[in-house]
PDB file of C-alpha atoms and ligand atoms in Angstrom:
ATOM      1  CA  UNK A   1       0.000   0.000   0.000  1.00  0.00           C
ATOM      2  CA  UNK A   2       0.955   3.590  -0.638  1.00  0.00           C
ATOM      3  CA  UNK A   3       0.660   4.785   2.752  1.00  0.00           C
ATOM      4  CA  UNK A   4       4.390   5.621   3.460  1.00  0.00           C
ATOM      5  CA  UNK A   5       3.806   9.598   3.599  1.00  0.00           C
ATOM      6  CA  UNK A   6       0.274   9.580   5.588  1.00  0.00           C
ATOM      7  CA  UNK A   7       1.370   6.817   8.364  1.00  0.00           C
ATOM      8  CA  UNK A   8       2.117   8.508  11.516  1.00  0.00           C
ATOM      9  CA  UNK A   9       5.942   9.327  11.551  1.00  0.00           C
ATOM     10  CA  UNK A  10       5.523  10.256  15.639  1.00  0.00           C
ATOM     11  CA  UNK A  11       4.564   8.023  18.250  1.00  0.00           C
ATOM     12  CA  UNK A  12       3.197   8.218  21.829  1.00  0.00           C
ATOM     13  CA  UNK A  13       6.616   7.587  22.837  1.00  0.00           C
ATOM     14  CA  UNK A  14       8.295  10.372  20.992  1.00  0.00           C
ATOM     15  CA  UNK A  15       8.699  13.544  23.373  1.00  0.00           C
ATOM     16  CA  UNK A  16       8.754  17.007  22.948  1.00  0.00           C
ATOM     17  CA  UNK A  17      12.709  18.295  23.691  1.00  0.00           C
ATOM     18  CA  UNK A  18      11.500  21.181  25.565  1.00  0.00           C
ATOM     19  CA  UNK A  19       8.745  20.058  28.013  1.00  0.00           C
ATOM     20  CA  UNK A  20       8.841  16.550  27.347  1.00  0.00           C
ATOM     21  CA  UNK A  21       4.967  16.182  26.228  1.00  0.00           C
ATOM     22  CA  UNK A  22       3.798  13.948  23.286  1.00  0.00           C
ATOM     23  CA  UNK A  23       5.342  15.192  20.335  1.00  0.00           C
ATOM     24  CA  UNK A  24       3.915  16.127  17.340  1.00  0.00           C
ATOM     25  CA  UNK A  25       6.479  17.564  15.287  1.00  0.00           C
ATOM     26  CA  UNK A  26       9.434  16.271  13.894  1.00  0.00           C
ATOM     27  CA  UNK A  27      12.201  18.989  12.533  1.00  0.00           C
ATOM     28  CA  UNK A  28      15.340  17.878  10.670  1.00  0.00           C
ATOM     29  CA  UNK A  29      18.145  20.001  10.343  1.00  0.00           C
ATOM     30  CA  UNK A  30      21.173  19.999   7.961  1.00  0.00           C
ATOM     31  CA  UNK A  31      23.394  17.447   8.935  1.00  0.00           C
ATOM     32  CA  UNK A  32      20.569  15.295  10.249  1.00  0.00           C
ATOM     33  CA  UNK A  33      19.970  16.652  13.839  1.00  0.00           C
ATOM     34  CA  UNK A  34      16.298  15.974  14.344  1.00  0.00           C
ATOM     35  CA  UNK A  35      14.268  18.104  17.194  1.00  0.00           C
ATOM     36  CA  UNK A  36      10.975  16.947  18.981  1.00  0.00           C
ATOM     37  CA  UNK A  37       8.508  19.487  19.506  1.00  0.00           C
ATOM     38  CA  UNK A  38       4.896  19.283  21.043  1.00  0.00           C
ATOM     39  CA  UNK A  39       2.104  21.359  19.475  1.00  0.00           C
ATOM     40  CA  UNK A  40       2.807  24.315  21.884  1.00  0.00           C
ATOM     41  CA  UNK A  41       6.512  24.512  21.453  1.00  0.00           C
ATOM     42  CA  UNK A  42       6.073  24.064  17.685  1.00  0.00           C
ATOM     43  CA  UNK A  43       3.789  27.059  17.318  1.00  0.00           C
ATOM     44  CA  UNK A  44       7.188  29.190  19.464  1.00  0.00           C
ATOM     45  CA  UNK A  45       9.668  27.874  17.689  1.00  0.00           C
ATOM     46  CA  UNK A  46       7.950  27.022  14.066  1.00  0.00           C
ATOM     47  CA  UNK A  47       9.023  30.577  12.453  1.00  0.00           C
ATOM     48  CA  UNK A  48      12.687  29.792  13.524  1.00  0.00           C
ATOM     49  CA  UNK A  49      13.028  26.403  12.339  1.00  0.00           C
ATOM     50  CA  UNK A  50      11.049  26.422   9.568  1.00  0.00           C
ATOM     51  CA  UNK A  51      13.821  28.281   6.850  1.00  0.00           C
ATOM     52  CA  UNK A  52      16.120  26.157   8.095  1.00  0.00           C
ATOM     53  CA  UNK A  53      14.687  22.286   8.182  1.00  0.00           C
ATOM     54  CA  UNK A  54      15.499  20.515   5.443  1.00  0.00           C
ATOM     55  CA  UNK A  55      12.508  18.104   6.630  1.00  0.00           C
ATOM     56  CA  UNK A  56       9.292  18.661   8.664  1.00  0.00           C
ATOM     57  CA  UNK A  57       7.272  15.873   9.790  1.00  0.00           C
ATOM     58  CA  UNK A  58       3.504  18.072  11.109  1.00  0.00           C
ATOM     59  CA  UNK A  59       1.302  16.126  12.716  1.00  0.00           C
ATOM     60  CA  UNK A  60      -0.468  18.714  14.619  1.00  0.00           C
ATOM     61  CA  UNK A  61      -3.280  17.809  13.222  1.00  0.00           C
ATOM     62  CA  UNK A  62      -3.726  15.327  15.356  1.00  0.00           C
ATOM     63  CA  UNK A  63      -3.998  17.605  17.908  1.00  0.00           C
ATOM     64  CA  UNK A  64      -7.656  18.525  16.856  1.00  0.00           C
ATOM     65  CA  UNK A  65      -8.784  15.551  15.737  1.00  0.00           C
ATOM     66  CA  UNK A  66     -11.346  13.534  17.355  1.00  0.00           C
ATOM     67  CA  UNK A  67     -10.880  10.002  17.540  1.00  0.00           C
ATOM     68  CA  UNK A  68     -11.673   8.051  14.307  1.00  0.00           C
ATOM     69  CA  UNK A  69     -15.068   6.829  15.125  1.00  0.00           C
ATOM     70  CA  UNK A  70     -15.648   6.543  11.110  1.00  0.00           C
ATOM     71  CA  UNK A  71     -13.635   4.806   8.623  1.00  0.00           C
TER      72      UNK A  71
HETATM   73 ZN1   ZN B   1       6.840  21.141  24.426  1.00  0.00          ZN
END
């Protein structure tokens, strides 16, 4: 199945660097650092990191979303 770039990248036990809640971010930087953020320290830091990532995995989304309850 073609599901490589919609399957969740982040997991329950991937951690936000800064407060260490659930992240739901995933930023790569040139020379393949990758940084953790949760959806609060995302929306601080997003202007930053954004010009610089050479990857960003979003799944904010899932921040809003209500359970899947339909399929
Ligand atoms: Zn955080």
């Amino acid at each position: 199945m073609a599901t490589t770039l919609s399957a969740p990248a982040l997991s329950a036990t991937d951690r936000c660097d800064r407060c260490n809640a659930q992240a739901y971010v995933r930023v790569v930087l040139p020379g393949g650092t990758d940084l953790l953020f949760c959806g609060h320290h995302w929306s601080r830091h997003e202007d930053a990191l954004r010009p610089q990532a050479i990857e960003i995995v979003d799944e904010t989304h899932r921040l809003t979303e209500k359970p899947a309850a339909e399929d």
